[in-house]
Amino acid sequence: MTDYDGPILEIDNLSISFFTRLREIPAVMDFTVSIQPGEAVGLVGESGCGKSTVALGVMQDLGVSGRIVGGTIKFKGRDLGQMGAAELRQLRGNEIAMIYQEPMASLNPAMRIGKQLMEVPMIHEGITEKEAYQRALQVVTDVKLPDPERILKAFPHQLSGGQQQRIVIAMALMSKPSLLILDEPTTALDVTVEAAIVDLVKDLGKKYGTSMLFISHNLGLVLETCDRICVMYSGEAVERGSIADVFDNMRHPYTQALFRSIPLPGADKTARPLLAIPGNFPLPHERPAGCNFGPRCDYFEAGRCDAQKIPMIRIEEDARHVTRCLRSQEIDWTAPRVATQTRQKGTLGAPILKVENLKKYYEVAASALFSGREKKVVKANETLSFEARESETLAIVGESGCGKSTFAKVLMGLETATDGRILLDNREVQGTPIETRDTRTVSDVQMVFQNLFDTLNPSMTVGRQIIRALEVFGIGDSDQERRERMLTLLDLVKLPRAFADRMPRQLSGGQKQRVGIARAFAGNARIVVADEPASALDVSVQAAVTDLLMEIQRQQKTTLLFISHDLSIVRYLSDRVMVMYLGHVVEIGTTDQVFSRPYHPYTEALLSAVPIADTSVEKKHIVLDGDIPSAMNPPPGCPFQTRCHWKSMVPGALCETEVPPLRDMGARHQIKCHLSEDKFRQMEPIIKVAAK
């Protein structure tokens, strides 16, 4: 195609609707954005706001029921709506490429990686198989995958999630597209893998001169990857401008509310709790009159904000910065937020849980398909030792495969320990499976799961599921008593009592998670294990759910074990943090100790990888190479030595031959590392907040 010097993508007053038998459902209304050559634009907003619909509109892939009912989408000056099927087919994958959230949805499980990559230029550009192989080899090298020739021969299931996502990125770049659309490309990945992928996308964007539309709900990621940002709410763009404009000079109440519901450095769960956005997201066919955000807005003015359709208005200081708010010039955006109720800091009690030298090994056949005589041992947990006190929140952090969930299973009784002890109120529970545990022990340790859909019975009402838990825990002498307790639990998790008669399918993600929390606290649990309880939720719902957990914890003096890879939420919520890597505890201490130097080299890399939605934050940049080694074949010596950038500072081959001891850094802060005191003192802070 001839060189084009105008905008790569121009979306002008776009409206998209989906048509059902009952009605037309407007999904996107009056949406305008343009992307210049080599520019990255971030599209942010909560689930259901229309971000992915815009992307599918650009791809002209709205399915049978979706239709563009107004406006235009132009690619390099040509209207995509006027193109025929053959022309669009030539454009997709060649000039415009899309990377989806779930890599396995884009990969054929029955085809080798090399063949899938080679198909793209062979179909679109008609090049030979030999040329296509060389290009595939080049892009796999570009996306920093080890041993590219082996990768090309592999099937998708033989790669980790991070490697699969890199292959999908490589596939998108095979024909050097002018526009790359990324739809939540890192949601399912560990924070360290996410950091590497984000780095990669930025580098490749520069190398190939690709323009990008980056769809995300993570404001920190958008800050790190994009030049401009467009904030969406309920099918409309509500604010658009450069990153600096929108982050430092926001002019829409929804943008402000989004930032207030995410834990930035300095947030404090007692002094400055997060503010969840009140009310619920409107359904597409039940949008209010006037401003869509009106019913949830702190600055709403009846008779004005609901009297007319709100247009995009330019901010006086900057012609490129626009907002969909009639009151943007009247609101004092610099005013400190109104102090919400400060909360009493919970008083920590005596230790409830003591874990001493806990080991959990699995014996597996060396070949998963043909279980021969040779067995291998997977060391999922290796000599874990720590304690947790009453009313304490202990966060357990680390990448996938580090042993967090294995420990949770042993504590719950879903697995039994190989060695060591778990003392729950001085009762040993490590060898007792859940089916032989007494009712008291089962009700004492409960879990809130990450996957909201697998944990609720789809054929049982919400009330019945909570009552069932009360029956199992032996709570209440009659059905009436249990029903009253169930309604009290719904009050506790701030759900209307009428929800008792609803089925899970009638609930939103945040509401389902609240039911899960009510069920976990039904038996007055002493310890609640929260396994990534908010990672699948929007930021405002996440704020409400985490705040709820804190409130119930304070009332019931529960010990919370919070498993997460999101260090922003960990910093906000937890009293102490335990960092795990390949089955080992590599660092443990109070939140302040773990988030300030000295760090374990792995903690340092984790902190560097966290995207922070604050332009005043400076971060030291560390990207880890490679994935976590297999627990079936761990490296000798220090478990982290294969990825550690401090290793050269340790004399001899100590890191490769000896597992380091857990050293006391003072005030019960422990780090498992061979580095000398002198080297620890030389560490620089990872996160610095500059004065605004």
XYZ file of C-alpha atoms in Angstrom:
692
model
C 0.000 0.000 0.000
C 1.269 3.533 -0.724
C 2.694 5.575 2.120
C 0.015 7.534 3.975
C 0.884 10.525 6.152
C -2.516 11.239 7.762
C -3.991 9.463 10.837
C -3.681 5.663 10.645
C -7.112 5.271 12.282
C -9.931 7.824 12.410
C -13.107 6.896 14.282
C -15.703 9.653 13.935
C -19.042 9.759 15.852
C -19.202 5.957 15.802
C -22.402 4.276 17.058
C -22.721 0.479 17.276
C -25.869 -1.418 18.289
C -26.714 -5.077 18.827
C -30.166 -6.199 17.721
C -32.099 -8.824 19.704
C -35.655 -10.056 19.103
C -36.883 -7.644 21.784
C -34.963 -4.438 21.138
C -31.987 -2.562 19.778
C -29.195 -2.385 22.373
C -26.886 0.604 21.815
C -23.380 -0.553 22.843
C -21.304 2.424 21.618
C -22.602 5.958 20.991
C -21.013 9.039 19.435
C -17.452 7.713 19.856
C -14.536 9.636 18.322
C -10.794 8.913 18.474
C -7.868 9.108 16.047
C -4.438 7.459 16.071
C -1.433 9.015 14.330
C 1.415 6.974 12.748
C 3.588 5.391 15.471
C 1.254 6.551 18.264
C -0.194 4.397 21.078
C -3.663 5.307 22.380
C -5.065 3.683 25.544
C -8.780 2.896 25.828
C -9.812 2.445 29.477
C -13.012 1.845 31.421
C -14.896 -0.830 33.338
C -16.234 -4.090 31.875
C -19.231 -3.492 29.641
C -18.324 0.092 28.713
C -17.837 -0.782 25.028
C -14.018 -0.950 24.695
C -13.929 -4.355 22.972
C -16.976 -3.438 20.826
C -14.980 -0.497 19.416
C -12.098 -2.902 18.607
C -14.456 -5.379 16.904
C -15.967 -2.470 14.975
C -12.502 -1.570 13.658
C -12.004 -5.220 12.645
C -15.520 -5.207 11.061
C -16.248 -8.343 13.069
C -19.464 -7.575 14.988
C -21.152 -10.910 14.330
C -24.703 -11.471 13.140
C -26.462 -9.154 15.586
C -23.995 -6.228 15.684
C -24.252 -3.278 13.301
C -22.610 0.113 12.866
C -25.640 2.464 12.977
C -23.815 5.791 12.747
C -20.445 7.419 12.084
C -17.399 6.132 10.236
C -14.185 4.169 10.811
C -11.398 5.120 8.412
C -8.111 3.268 8.086
C -5.437 5.294 6.256
C -8.206 7.532 4.911
C -10.362 4.666 3.543
C -13.803 3.929 5.003
C -13.783 0.342 6.335
C -17.603 0.240 6.159
C -17.473 0.632 2.368
C -15.033 -2.260 1.793
C -16.048 -5.666 0.436
C -15.358 -8.986 2.212
C -12.267 -9.822 0.079
C -10.711 -6.395 0.694
C -11.320 -6.668 4.448
C -9.819 -10.169 4.533
C -6.669 -8.828 2.890
C -6.504 -5.987 5.420
C -7.040 -8.078 8.563
C -3.887 -9.758 9.802
C -1.864 -7.930 7.173
C -2.418 -4.187 7.751
C -4.524 -4.416 10.948
C -3.748 -7.088 13.544
C -5.412 -7.857 16.884
C -4.056 -9.514 20.028
C -6.717 -11.007 22.300
C -6.797 -11.496 26.066
C -6.737 -15.295 25.934
C -3.771 -16.532 23.843
C -5.087 -20.085 23.469
C -8.174 -18.710 21.668
C -5.833 -17.493 18.895
C -3.667 -20.624 18.610
C -4.598 -23.906 16.936
C -3.794 -26.652 19.500
C -3.200 -29.224 16.736
C -0.636 -27.201 14.739
C 3.026 -26.572 15.477
C 3.897 -22.956 16.302
C 6.146 -22.536 13.227
C 3.394 -23.590 10.812
C 0.886 -21.192 12.419
C 3.314 -18.270 12.152
C 4.363 -19.058 8.571
C 0.732 -19.177 7.396
C 0.282 -15.407 7.915
C 2.782 -14.006 5.355
C 2.295 -16.976 2.987
C -1.451 -16.204 2.732
C -1.237 -12.399 2.814
C 1.977 -11.774 0.886
C 2.395 -14.947 -1.157
C 6.014 -15.487 -0.035
C 7.748 -18.900 -0.183
C 7.803 -21.377 2.663
C 11.554 -20.834 3.125
C 11.168 -17.031 3.388
C 8.223 -17.463 5.770
C 10.317 -19.766 8.012
C 13.137 -17.181 8.190
C 10.664 -14.457 9.068
C 9.030 -16.661 11.743
C 12.484 -17.334 13.208
C 13.169 -13.580 13.258
C 9.921 -12.569 15.029
C 10.261 -15.357 17.622
C 13.757 -13.963 18.318
C 12.269 -10.425 18.444
C 9.747 -11.443 21.114
C 12.671 -12.735 23.211
C 11.760 -16.409 23.368
C 14.624 -18.789 24.193
C 15.783 -21.323 21.571
C 13.537 -20.075 18.700
C 14.092 -23.194 16.557
C 12.768 -25.452 19.327
C 9.800 -23.089 19.890
C 8.837 -23.278 16.186
C 8.670 -27.080 16.440
C 6.564 -27.008 19.654
C 2.776 -27.280 20.023
C 0.935 -24.508 21.949
C 0.304 -26.706 25.029
C 4.077 -27.130 25.467
C 4.496 -23.403 26.201
C 3.696 -21.394 29.334
C 1.001 -18.680 29.318
C 3.596 -15.925 28.922
C 5.282 -17.775 26.031
C 1.905 -18.356 24.320
C 1.116 -14.635 24.568
C 4.517 -13.799 23.017
C 3.734 -16.146 20.112
C 0.377 -14.394 19.581
C 2.252 -11.048 19.507
C 4.788 -12.567 17.053
C 1.902 -13.778 14.868
C 0.337 -10.292 14.883
C 3.677 -8.775 13.814
C 4.457 -11.314 11.046
C 3.170 -8.999 8.302
C 4.410 -5.792 9.977
C 0.917 -4.267 10.361
C 0.331 -0.496 10.464
C -2.200 -0.848 13.319
C -2.064 -3.252 16.250
C -5.114 -3.593 18.526
C -4.332 -5.107 21.938
C -7.403 -6.204 23.944
C -6.319 -6.712 27.589
C -3.240 -8.657 26.385
C -1.694 -9.181 29.842
C -4.694 -9.782 32.164
C -4.018 -13.492 32.677
C -0.238 -13.097 33.128
C 2.017 -12.725 36.152
C 3.149 -9.210 36.947
C 6.792 -9.969 35.961
C 5.712 -11.550 32.645
C 3.346 -8.601 32.123
C 6.256 -6.159 32.579
C 8.331 -8.070 30.000
C 5.403 -8.193 27.501
C 4.731 -4.445 27.931
C 8.421 -3.706 27.360
C 8.358 -5.925 24.304
C 5.257 -4.274 22.805
C 6.811 -0.811 23.256
C 10.131 -1.901 21.673
C 8.449 -3.648 18.749
C 6.125 -0.666 18.213
C 9.227 1.495 17.773
C 11.058 -1.092 15.624
C 8.173 -1.667 13.188
C 6.654 1.854 13.446
C 3.310 0.290 14.405
C 0.417 2.407 15.745
C -1.413 0.853 18.691
C -4.876 0.854 20.241
C -4.295 -0.536 23.747
C -7.497 -1.651 25.533
C -7.125 -2.118 29.290
C -8.765 -1.535 32.662
C -5.303 -1.117 34.214
C -4.507 2.607 34.356
C -0.888 1.913 35.370
C -0.299 -0.151 32.219
C -1.781 2.567 30.022
C 0.510 5.135 31.663
C 3.544 2.960 30.850
C 2.606 2.105 27.246
C 0.555 4.933 25.716
C 0.933 8.512 24.482
C -2.745 9.420 24.747
C -5.752 8.039 26.623
C -9.495 7.827 26.049
C -11.726 7.038 29.072
C -15.033 5.261 28.308
C -18.154 4.904 30.413
C -21.360 3.133 29.382
C -20.724 3.231 25.624
C -19.410 6.801 25.442
C -15.991 8.449 25.520
C -16.126 10.729 28.594
C -12.588 12.155 28.543
C -9.781 12.217 25.999
C -6.319 13.767 26.083
C -2.597 13.137 26.506
C -1.455 10.939 29.413
C -0.276 14.044 31.333
C -3.595 15.869 30.651
C -5.808 13.099 31.938
C -3.652 11.775 34.804
C -2.625 15.162 36.249
C -5.446 17.441 35.121
C -8.522 15.167 34.952
C -11.779 16.891 34.072
C -14.478 14.219 34.308
C -16.017 12.901 37.566
C -15.800 9.287 36.305
C -12.051 9.588 35.630
C -11.627 11.031 39.135
C -13.735 8.214 40.646
C -11.639 5.569 38.833
C -8.410 6.990 40.290
C -9.920 7.134 43.790
C -10.780 3.441 43.679
C -7.239 2.196 42.938
C -4.513 1.862 45.607
C -1.739 4.322 44.705
C 1.397 4.747 46.871
C 0.353 6.487 50.085
C -3.126 4.899 50.264
C -3.869 3.661 53.782
C -6.654 1.213 54.616
C -7.396 2.927 57.958
C -6.595 6.634 57.417
C -7.502 6.912 53.696
C -9.647 3.965 52.579
C -10.286 3.518 48.858
C -13.525 5.025 47.576
C -15.674 2.618 45.600
C -17.909 4.242 42.981
C -21.445 4.242 44.447
C -24.301 2.487 42.633
C -24.093 0.154 39.666
C -23.133 0.388 36.009
C -26.333 1.029 33.948
C -27.522 -1.695 31.579
C -27.336 -0.581 27.903
C -31.153 -0.383 27.535
C -31.630 1.349 30.932
C -29.285 4.306 30.576
C -30.421 7.473 32.407
C -31.454 10.703 30.674
C -28.658 13.198 30.021
C -25.303 12.205 31.519
C -24.842 8.422 31.731
C -22.693 8.823 34.854
C -25.219 11.156 36.545
C -26.781 8.697 39.068
C -23.298 7.818 40.426
C -21.740 11.307 40.255
C -20.801 13.441 43.292
C -21.341 16.636 41.275
C -24.726 15.785 39.707
C -27.122 18.744 39.298
C -30.767 17.779 38.693
C -32.518 19.666 35.897
C -29.198 20.343 34.183
C -27.102 17.168 33.992
C -30.204 15.117 33.106
C -31.879 17.641 30.785
C -30.059 16.980 27.504
C -27.579 14.760 25.698
C -24.103 15.857 26.840
C -21.635 16.717 24.051
C -17.826 16.540 24.222
C -16.519 19.908 25.494
C -12.990 21.264 24.986
C -10.980 22.144 28.104
C -9.961 25.805 27.803
C -6.285 25.278 28.640
C -5.747 22.612 25.979
C -7.498 22.145 22.637
C -6.622 18.392 22.533
C -8.115 17.686 25.983
C -11.904 17.137 25.887
C -14.513 16.006 28.436
C -18.210 15.020 28.434
C -19.088 17.054 31.552
C -21.204 20.240 31.624
C -19.740 21.267 34.985
C -16.042 20.692 34.185
C -15.218 24.431 34.490
C -17.114 24.860 37.799
C -15.773 21.912 39.801
C -12.725 22.495 42.015
C -10.687 19.520 40.795
C -7.799 20.313 43.188
C -9.996 20.160 46.321
C -8.937 17.353 48.672
C -11.434 14.528 48.665
C -14.000 14.669 51.432
C -12.692 12.630 54.334
C -14.546 9.362 54.480
C -14.834 7.683 57.840
C -11.395 6.774 59.082
C -11.298 3.303 60.529
C -9.916 2.002 63.758
C -6.720 0.041 63.194
C -7.331 -3.573 64.216
C -5.423 -4.742 67.285
C -3.366 -7.826 66.513
C -3.946 -10.693 68.914
C -2.033 -13.878 69.735
C -0.723 -16.172 66.951
C -3.537 -18.373 65.597
C -1.596 -20.143 62.869
C 1.955 -21.493 63.163
C 3.673 -23.177 60.226
C 6.938 -24.999 60.990
C 9.231 -26.361 58.234
C 6.278 -27.332 56.066
C 7.071 -29.396 52.964
C 4.706 -30.546 50.252
C 6.135 -32.831 47.575
C 4.248 -34.530 44.748
C 5.507 -37.717 43.134
C 4.736 -37.807 39.417
C 5.677 -40.030 36.520
C 8.576 -38.564 34.521
C 6.406 -38.859 31.397
C 2.874 -37.556 31.812
C 1.606 -39.815 28.987
C 3.416 -43.061 29.738
C 3.784 -43.608 33.444
C 6.860 -45.758 33.462
C 8.838 -46.798 36.517
C 10.845 -43.595 36.738
C 9.252 -41.104 39.142
C 10.099 -37.442 39.695
C 9.420 -35.331 42.751
C 7.774 -31.908 42.452
C 8.807 -29.784 45.435
C 5.784 -27.457 45.621
C 6.500 -26.163 49.147
C 9.993 -26.273 50.666
C 10.414 -25.712 54.442
C 7.845 -22.939 54.950
C 7.983 -21.382 58.426
C 5.876 -18.418 59.585
C 3.036 -17.465 61.905
C -0.144 -15.396 61.548
C -1.902 -13.556 64.375
C -5.541 -12.826 65.166
C -6.895 -9.857 63.079
C -3.750 -9.817 60.931
C -3.673 -9.667 57.129
C -0.721 -11.681 55.838
C -0.226 -11.358 52.075
C 1.386 -14.250 50.182
C 2.843 -13.044 46.884
C 4.768 -14.556 43.984
C 4.391 -15.682 40.378
C 2.272 -18.624 39.211
C 3.937 -21.888 40.180
C 5.648 -20.506 43.300
C 3.582 -22.660 45.696
C 1.035 -20.130 47.074
C -2.062 -22.136 46.173
C -0.427 -25.455 47.174
C 0.086 -24.097 50.683
C -3.575 -22.943 50.747
C -4.699 -26.467 49.756
C -2.647 -28.059 52.564
C -4.039 -25.572 55.103
C -7.615 -26.250 53.900
C -7.084 -30.018 54.084
C -7.503 -30.525 50.335
C -3.937 -31.919 50.414
C -1.847 -33.313 53.271
C 1.698 -32.199 54.091
C 4.795 -34.289 53.256
C 6.678 -33.023 56.329
C 6.573 -30.243 58.932
C 3.677 -28.978 61.048
C 0.680 -26.623 60.765
C -0.696 -25.609 64.150
C -4.160 -24.054 64.199
C -4.812 -22.820 67.773
C -2.159 -25.386 68.825
C -3.989 -28.259 67.042
C -1.948 -30.050 64.377
C -3.881 -30.177 61.092
C -1.225 -30.797 58.403
C -1.918 -34.545 58.130
C -5.720 -34.474 58.390
C -7.576 -34.399 55.051
C -10.759 -32.319 54.942
C -13.080 -35.345 54.902
C -11.808 -36.485 58.324
C -11.543 -33.016 59.906
C -14.090 -32.187 62.605
C -16.743 -29.522 61.911
C -14.981 -26.925 64.052
C -11.700 -27.209 62.108
C -13.525 -27.058 58.753
C -15.470 -23.927 59.765
C -12.309 -22.340 61.264
C -10.446 -22.298 57.928
C -12.455 -21.042 54.956
C -11.584 -19.819 51.479
C -12.716 -17.078 49.075
C -11.816 -18.233 45.569
C -10.669 -16.308 42.515
C -13.075 -17.898 40.031
C -16.559 -16.667 40.858
C -18.261 -18.954 38.331
C -16.911 -22.304 39.539
C -17.580 -21.727 43.240
C -21.341 -21.146 43.217
C -23.849 -23.865 42.346
C -25.738 -22.541 39.277
C -28.911 -24.463 40.165
C -29.217 -23.251 43.779
C -30.435 -19.857 45.009
C -28.000 -17.563 46.797
C -29.839 -18.010 50.126
C -29.870 -21.803 49.849
C -26.090 -21.901 49.200
C -25.370 -19.903 52.373
C -27.881 -21.960 54.429
C -26.191 -25.152 53.152
C -22.876 -23.879 54.567
C -24.580 -23.145 57.928
C -25.986 -26.704 57.987
C -22.530 -28.169 57.311
C -21.002 -26.045 60.100
C -23.784 -27.073 62.512
C -24.922 -23.487 63.066
C -28.523 -22.788 64.131
C -31.040 -25.112 65.806
C -33.812 -24.687 63.254
C -34.412 -23.763 59.617
C -35.834 -20.423 60.759
C -32.699 -19.631 62.802
C -30.437 -20.509 59.861
C -32.554 -18.358 57.530
C -32.187 -15.382 59.892
C -28.418 -15.952 60.070
C -28.280 -16.129 56.254
C -30.100 -12.774 55.942
C -27.717 -11.244 58.508
C -24.785 -12.483 56.397
C -26.300 -10.813 53.295
C -26.499 -7.585 55.352
C -22.855 -8.087 56.348
C -21.690 -8.250 52.709
C -24.003 -5.331 51.780
C -26.328 -7.273 49.478
C -30.113 -6.651 49.541
C -32.019 -9.396 51.405
C -34.109 -9.939 48.258
C -30.980 -11.486 46.688
C -31.582 -14.596 48.823
C -34.040 -15.795 46.164
C -31.832 -14.987 43.165
C -29.874 -17.493 41.103
C -26.100 -16.939 40.539
C -26.684 -16.136 36.833
C -28.711 -13.065 37.895
C -25.713 -11.576 39.741
C -22.795 -9.453 38.513
C -19.175 -10.522 39.161
C -18.866 -8.277 42.232
C -22.157 -9.564 43.664
C -21.090 -13.201 43.169
C -17.848 -12.471 45.006
C -19.856 -11.005 47.915
C -21.887 -14.239 48.119
C -18.582 -16.170 48.231
C -17.408 -13.950 51.110
C -20.723 -14.400 52.985
C -20.371 -18.176 52.657
C -16.733 -18.096 53.867
C -17.684 -16.106 56.983
C -20.861 -18.167 57.665
C -19.158 -20.394 60.249
C -17.334 -17.571 62.104
C -14.058 -18.593 60.453
C -10.844 -17.963 62.396
C -8.778 -17.888 59.193
C -9.987 -16.906 55.726
C -7.742 -17.653 52.752
C -8.541 -15.141 49.994
C -7.042 -16.464 46.738
C -6.895 -13.523 44.294
C -10.454 -12.569 45.392
C -10.660 -9.355 43.361
C -8.393 -9.946 40.351
C -11.294 -10.732 37.987
C -13.225 -7.609 39.023
C -13.273 -4.014 37.796
C -11.241 -1.525 39.818
C -14.256 0.161 41.451
C -15.819 -3.225 42.363
C -12.371 -4.381 43.552
C -12.252 -1.402 45.931
C -15.689 -2.279 47.338
C -14.851 -5.997 47.767
C -11.463 -5.402 49.461
C -12.998 -2.760 51.726
C -15.741 -5.225 52.641
C -13.179 -7.922 53.503
C -11.362 -5.447 55.772
C -14.579 -4.381 57.510
C -15.721 -7.954 58.221
C -12.204 -8.837 59.368
C -12.266 -5.963 61.898
C -15.693 -6.979 63.211
C -14.940 -10.686 63.503
C -11.180 -10.493 64.344
C -10.482 -12.916 61.495
C -6.974 -13.684 60.272
C -6.787 -13.048 56.533
C -4.272 -14.850 54.305
C -4.380 -12.778 51.128
C -2.902 -14.568 48.086
C -2.163 -12.156 45.258
C 0.260 -11.082 42.553
C -1.030 -7.482 42.605
C 1.473 -5.710 44.834
C -0.473 -2.416 44.764
C -3.434 -4.008 46.547
C -1.048 -5.958 48.805
C 0.660 -2.742 49.911
C -2.718 -1.208 50.725
C -4.284 -4.191 52.538
C -1.650 -6.199 54.320
C 0.067 -5.940 57.695
C 2.799 -8.400 56.724
C 3.994 -9.818 53.406
C 5.502 -13.206 52.573
C 7.226 -13.455 49.177
C 7.456 -16.964 47.671
C 9.554 -18.259 44.789
C 9.668 -21.869 43.559
C 8.291 -23.276 46.828
C 10.592 -21.221 49.104
C 9.828 -18.228 51.311
C 12.465 -15.778 50.041
C 11.385 -12.769 52.120
C 8.987 -12.087 54.992
C 8.386 -8.942 57.022
C 5.975 -6.103 57.696
C 4.566 -4.353 54.611
C 6.832 -1.331 55.226
C 9.905 -3.590 55.519
C 9.184 -5.547 52.323
C 8.366 -2.424 50.282
C 11.538 -0.584 51.286
C 15.201 -1.609 50.872
C 16.968 -3.924 51.477
C 15.004 -6.299 49.255
C 15.456 -9.866 48.201
C 16.500 -9.602 44.486
C 13.199 -11.278 43.526
C 11.109 -8.835 45.624
C 13.047 -6.007 43.959
C 12.060 -7.331 40.504
C 8.416 -7.824 41.577
C 8.173 -4.223 42.819
C 9.758 -2.915 39.628
C 7.169 -4.796 37.560
C 4.081 -3.262 39.212
C 2.395 -0.709 36.930
C 1.492 2.388 39.006
C -1.072 4.891 37.716
C 0.739 7.967 39.009
C 2.907 10.278 36.903
C 4.857 11.402 40.008
C 6.202 7.878 40.607
C 9.648 6.973 39.336
C 10.530 3.291 39.188
C 13.839 1.540 38.795
C 13.529 -0.695 35.743
C 14.238 -4.418 36.170
C 12.880 -7.010 33.736
C 13.354 -10.661 34.672
C 14.585 -12.973 31.932
C 12.878 -16.299 31.412
C 10.072 -18.054 33.290
C 10.107 -19.676 36.718
C 12.027 -22.981 36.428
C 9.995 -26.180 36.762
C 9.395 -27.373 40.335
C 10.085 -30.865 38.930
C 13.578 -29.815 37.967
C 14.595 -26.854 40.175
C 18.062 -25.290 39.782
C 20.731 -26.282 42.330
C 21.614 -23.828 45.118
C 19.495 -20.686 45.399
C 16.119 -21.224 43.655
C 16.310 -17.706 42.117
C 19.908 -17.870 40.815
C 18.948 -18.531 37.156
C 17.188 -15.128 36.893
C 19.060 -13.023 39.475
C 20.907 -9.896 38.294
C 22.775 -9.638 41.645
C 24.356 -13.109 41.316
C 27.679 -11.767 39.997
C 28.059 -9.814 43.275
C 28.350 -13.057 45.290
C 31.890 -14.533 45.309
C 32.555 -18.037 43.958
C 29.770 -20.420 43.006
C 27.866 -20.082 46.285
C 24.554 -19.172 44.595
C 24.772 -22.254 42.339
C 25.683 -24.763 45.038
C 24.001 -23.785 48.337
C 20.460 -22.841 49.290
C 20.869 -19.561 51.219
C 19.821 -19.381 54.870
C 16.838 -17.210 55.910
C 18.721 -14.236 57.400
C 17.332 -11.846 59.991
C 17.653 -8.232 58.806
C 16.380 -6.908 62.155
C 12.848 -6.474 63.596
C 11.768 -9.965 62.323
C 12.434 -9.025 58.680
C 13.919 -12.122 57.001
C 15.536 -12.541 53.566
C 16.794 -15.795 52.006
C 19.877 -14.595 50.087
C 23.698 -14.934 49.910
C 24.312 -11.186 49.338
C 26.607 -9.493 51.877
C 25.395 -6.794 54.314
C 27.435 -4.307 52.285
C 25.633 -5.178 49.019
C 22.233 -4.954 50.740
C 23.160 -1.439 51.889
C 23.997 -0.475 48.269
C 20.444 -1.256 47.045
C 18.498 1.735 45.750
C 14.774 2.319 46.369
C 12.681 0.814 43.554
C 9.736 3.207 43.863
C 10.302 6.932 44.392
C 7.443 9.426 44.613
C 8.424 12.881 43.361
C 6.751 15.947 44.876
C 4.040 17.290 42.521
